[in-house]
Amino acid sequence: QVQLVESGGGLVQAGGSLRLSCAASGRTFSSYAMGWFRQAPGKEREFVTTISWSGASTYYADSVKGRFTISRDNAKNTVYLQMNSLKPEDTAVYYCAATTLLGSPALLGDEYDYWGQGTQVTVSS
């Protein structure tokens, strides 16, 4: 079992920045690739970004490429999402997730084994 707890969400003006954190406990954190997803009101959950177990490989949705950066610190059992140049359309609940899937980046929610409870990000115009 892996427990994931997100933090760092909040209210920010358009153009601003936020840094989300996801702290993991339980089994060896470095065994998992990690991902961030988001779900806006009335919309389906969507993939944001993922990072390999070592941190060497990352993949981003086109909508956030160049603005968001995922990173991880395996010594601290934590994955981060740095969000810059935020837009109102980035408003959503953001979830971190863990997967044992190796190789190709995991882009689908069904490929993830563990999920956090989510943190709200609201971007005002």
CSV table of N, CA and C in Angstrom, one decimal, residues 62-119:
chain,number,residue,atom,x,y,z
A,62,ASP,N,-0.2,18.5,-23.7
A,62,ASP,CA,0.1,19.7,-24.5
A,62,ASP,C,-0.4,21.0,-23.8
A,63,SER,N,-1.5,20.9,-23.0
A,63,SER,CA,-2.1,22.0,-22.4
A,63,SER,C,-1.2,22.7,-21.4
A,64,VAL,N,-0.3,21.9,-20.8
A,64,VAL,CA,0.6,22.5,-19.7
A,64,VAL,C,2.1,22.5,-20.1
A,65,LYS,N,2.4,22.0,-21.3
A,65,LYS,CA,3.8,21.9,-21.7
A,65,LYS,C,4.4,23.3,-21.7
A,66,GLY,N,5.6,23.5,-21.1
A,66,GLY,CA,6.2,24.7,-21.1
A,66,GLY,C,5.8,25.6,-19.9
A,67,ARG,N,4.8,25.2,-19.2
A,67,ARG,CA,4.3,26.0,-18.1
A,67,ARG,C,4.5,25.2,-16.8
A,68,PHE,N,4.3,23.9,-16.8
A,68,PHE,CA,4.3,23.1,-15.6
A,68,PHE,C,5.6,22.2,-15.7
A,69,THR,N,6.1,22.0,-14.5
A,69,THR,CA,7.3,21.1,-14.4
A,69,THR,C,7.1,20.1,-13.2
A,70,ILE,N,7.2,18.8,-13.5
A,70,ILE,CA,7.1,17.8,-12.5
A,70,ILE,C,8.6,17.4,-12.1
A,71,SER,N,8.7,17.1,-10.8
A,71,SER,CA,10.0,16.7,-10.3
A,71,SER,C,9.7,15.8,-9.1
A,72,ARG,N,10.8,15.1,-8.7
A,72,ARG,CA,10.6,14.2,-7.5
A,72,ARG,C,11.9,14.2,-6.7
A,73,ASP,N,11.8,13.9,-5.4
A,73,ASP,CA,12.9,13.8,-4.5
A,73,ASP,C,12.7,12.4,-3.8
A,74,ASN,N,13.3,11.4,-4.3
A,74,ASN,CA,13.1,10.1,-3.7
A,74,ASN,C,13.6,10.0,-2.3
A,75,ALA,N,14.5,10.8,-1.9
A,75,ALA,CA,15.0,10.8,-0.5
A,75,ALA,C,13.9,11.3,0.4
A,76,LYS,N,13.0,12.2,-0.1
A,76,LYS,CA,12.0,12.8,0.7
A,76,LYS,C,10.6,12.1,0.4
A,77,ASN,N,10.6,11.1,-0.5
A,77,ASN,CA,9.3,10.5,-0.8
A,77,ASN,C,8.3,11.5,-1.3
A,78,THR,N,8.7,12.4,-2.1
A,78,THR,CA,7.8,13.5,-2.5
A,78,THR,C,8.0,13.8,-4.0
A,79,VAL,N,6.8,14.0,-4.6
A,79,VAL,CA,6.8,14.5,-6.0
A,79,VAL,C,6.2,15.9,-6.0
A,80,TYR,N,6.7,16.7,-6.9
A,80,TYR,CA,6.3,18.1,-7.0
A,80,TYR,C,5.7,18.5,-8.3
A,81,LEU,N,4.8,19.5,-8.3
A,81,LEU,CA,4.3,20.0,-9.6
A,81,LEU,C,4.4,21.5,-9.5
A,82,GLN,N,5.4,22.1,-10.2
A,82,GLN,CA,5.6,23.5,-10.3
A,82,GLN,C,4.7,24.0,-11.4
A,83,MET,N,3.8,24.9,-11.1
A,83,MET,CA,2.9,25.5,-12.1
A,83,MET,C,3.1,27.0,-12.3
A,84,ASN,N,3.5,27.4,-13.4
A,84,ASN,CA,3.8,28.8,-13.7
A,84,ASN,C,2.8,29.3,-14.8
A,85,SER,N,2.7,30.6,-14.9
A,85,SER,CA,1.8,31.2,-16.0
A,85,SER,C,0.4,30.6,-15.9
A,86,LEU,N,-0.1,30.5,-14.8
A,86,LEU,CA,-1.4,29.8,-14.6
A,86,LEU,C,-2.5,30.6,-15.3
A,87,LYS,N,-3.5,29.8,-15.8
A,87,LYS,CA,-4.6,30.3,-16.5
A,87,LYS,C,-5.9,29.9,-15.8
A,88,PRO,N,-7.0,30.6,-16.0
A,88,PRO,CA,-8.2,30.2,-15.4
A,88,PRO,C,-8.7,28.8,-15.8
A,89,GLU,N,-8.3,28.4,-16.9
A,89,GLU,CA,-8.7,27.0,-17.4
A,89,GLU,C,-7.9,25.9,-16.7
A,90,ASP,N,-6.9,26.3,-15.9
A,90,ASP,CA,-6.1,25.4,-15.0
A,90,ASP,C,-6.9,25.1,-13.7
A,91,THR,N,-7.9,25.8,-13.5
A,91,THR,CA,-8.7,25.6,-12.3
A,91,THR,C,-9.3,24.2,-12.2
A,92,ALA,N,-9.0,23.4,-11.1
A,92,ALA,CA,-9.4,22.0,-11.0
A,92,ALA,C,-8.9,21.5,-9.7
A,93,VAL,N,-9.4,20.3,-9.4
A,93,VAL,CA,-8.8,19.6,-8.3
A,93,VAL,C,-7.7,18.7,-8.9
A,94,TYR,N,-6.5,18.9,-8.3
A,94,TYR,CA,-5.3,18.2,-8.8
A,94,TYR,C,-5.0,17.0,-7.9
A,95,TYR,N,-4.8,15.8,-8.5
A,95,TYR,CA,-4.5,14.6,-7.9
A,95,TYR,C,-3.1,14.0,-8.2
A,96,CYS,N,-2.4,13.5,-7.3
A,96,CYS,CA,-1.2,12.8,-7.6
A,96,CYS,C,-1.6,11.3,-7.6
A,97,ALA,N,-0.8,10.5,-8.3
A,97,ALA,CA,-1.1,9.1,-8.4
A,97,ALA,C,0.2,8.3,-8.6
A,98,ALA,N,0.2,7.1,-8.2
A,98,ALA,CA,1.4,6.2,-8.3
A,98,ALA,C,1.1,5.0,-9.1
A,99,THR,N,2.1,4.6,-9.9
A,99,THR,CA,1.9,3.4,-10.7
A,99,THR,C,3.2,2.5,-10.7
A,100,THR,N,3.0,1.2,-10.8
A,100,THR,CA,4.1,0.3,-10.9
A,100,THR,C,4.5,0.1,-12.4
A,101,LEU,N,3.7,0.7,-13.3
A,101,LEU,CA,3.9,0.5,-14.7
A,101,LEU,C,5.3,1.1,-15.1
A,102,LEU,N,6.1,0.3,-15.8
A,102,LEU,CA,7.4,0.8,-16.2
A,102,LEU,C,7.5,0.9,-17.7
A,103,GLY,N,8.5,1.5,-18.2
A,103,GLY,CA,8.6,1.6,-19.7
A,103,GLY,C,7.9,2.8,-20.2
A,104,SER,N,6.9,2.7,-21.0
A,104,SER,CA,6.2,3.8,-21.6
A,104,SER,C,5.5,4.6,-20.5
A,105,PRO,N,5.4,5.9,-20.7
A,105,PRO,CA,4.7,6.8,-19.7
A,105,PRO,C,3.2,6.4,-19.6
A,106,ALA,N,2.8,6.4,-18.3
A,106,ALA,CA,1.4,6.1,-18.1
A,106,ALA,C,0.5,7.3,-18.2
A,107,LEU,N,-0.3,7.4,-19.2
A,107,LEU,CA,-1.1,8.5,-19.5
A,107,LEU,C,-2.6,8.4,-19.0
A,108,LEU,N,-3.0,7.2,-18.7
A,108,LEU,CA,-4.4,6.9,-18.4
A,108,LEU,C,-4.5,6.7,-16.9
A,109,GLY,N,-5.6,7.2,-16.4
A,109,GLY,CA,-5.9,7.0,-14.9
A,109,GLY,C,-6.0,5.5,-14.5
A,110,ASP,N,-6.5,4.7,-15.4
A,110,ASP,CA,-6.6,3.3,-15.1
A,110,ASP,C,-5.3,2.6,-14.9
A,111,GLU,N,-4.2,3.2,-15.4
A,111,GLU,CA,-2.9,2.6,-15.2
A,111,GLU,C,-2.2,2.9,-13.9
A,112,TYR,N,-2.9,3.7,-13.1
A,112,TYR,CA,-2.4,4.0,-11.8
A,112,TYR,C,-3.0,3.2,-10.7
A,113,ASP,N,-2.2,2.9,-9.7
A,113,ASP,CA,-2.6,2.0,-8.6
A,113,ASP,C,-3.1,2.7,-7.4
A,114,TYR,N,-2.5,3.9,-7.1
A,114,TYR,CA,-2.8,4.6,-5.8
A,114,TYR,C,-3.0,6.1,-6.2
A,115,TRP,N,-3.9,6.7,-5.4
A,115,TRP,CA,-4.3,8.1,-5.6
A,115,TRP,C,-4.4,8.8,-4.3
A,116,GLY,N,-4.0,10.1,-4.4
A,116,GLY,CA,-4.2,11.0,-3.3
A,116,GLY,C,-5.7,11.5,-3.2
A,117,GLN,N,-5.9,12.4,-2.2
A,117,GLN,CA,-7.3,12.8,-2.0
A,117,GLN,C,-7.6,14.1,-2.9
A,118,GLY,N,-6.5,14.7,-3.4
A,118,GLY,CA,-6.7,15.9,-4.2
A,118,GLY,C,-6.5,17.2,-3.5
A,119,THR,N,-6.1,18.2,-4.2
A,119,THR,CA,-6.0,19.6,-3.7
A,119,THR,C,-6.5,20.5,-4.7
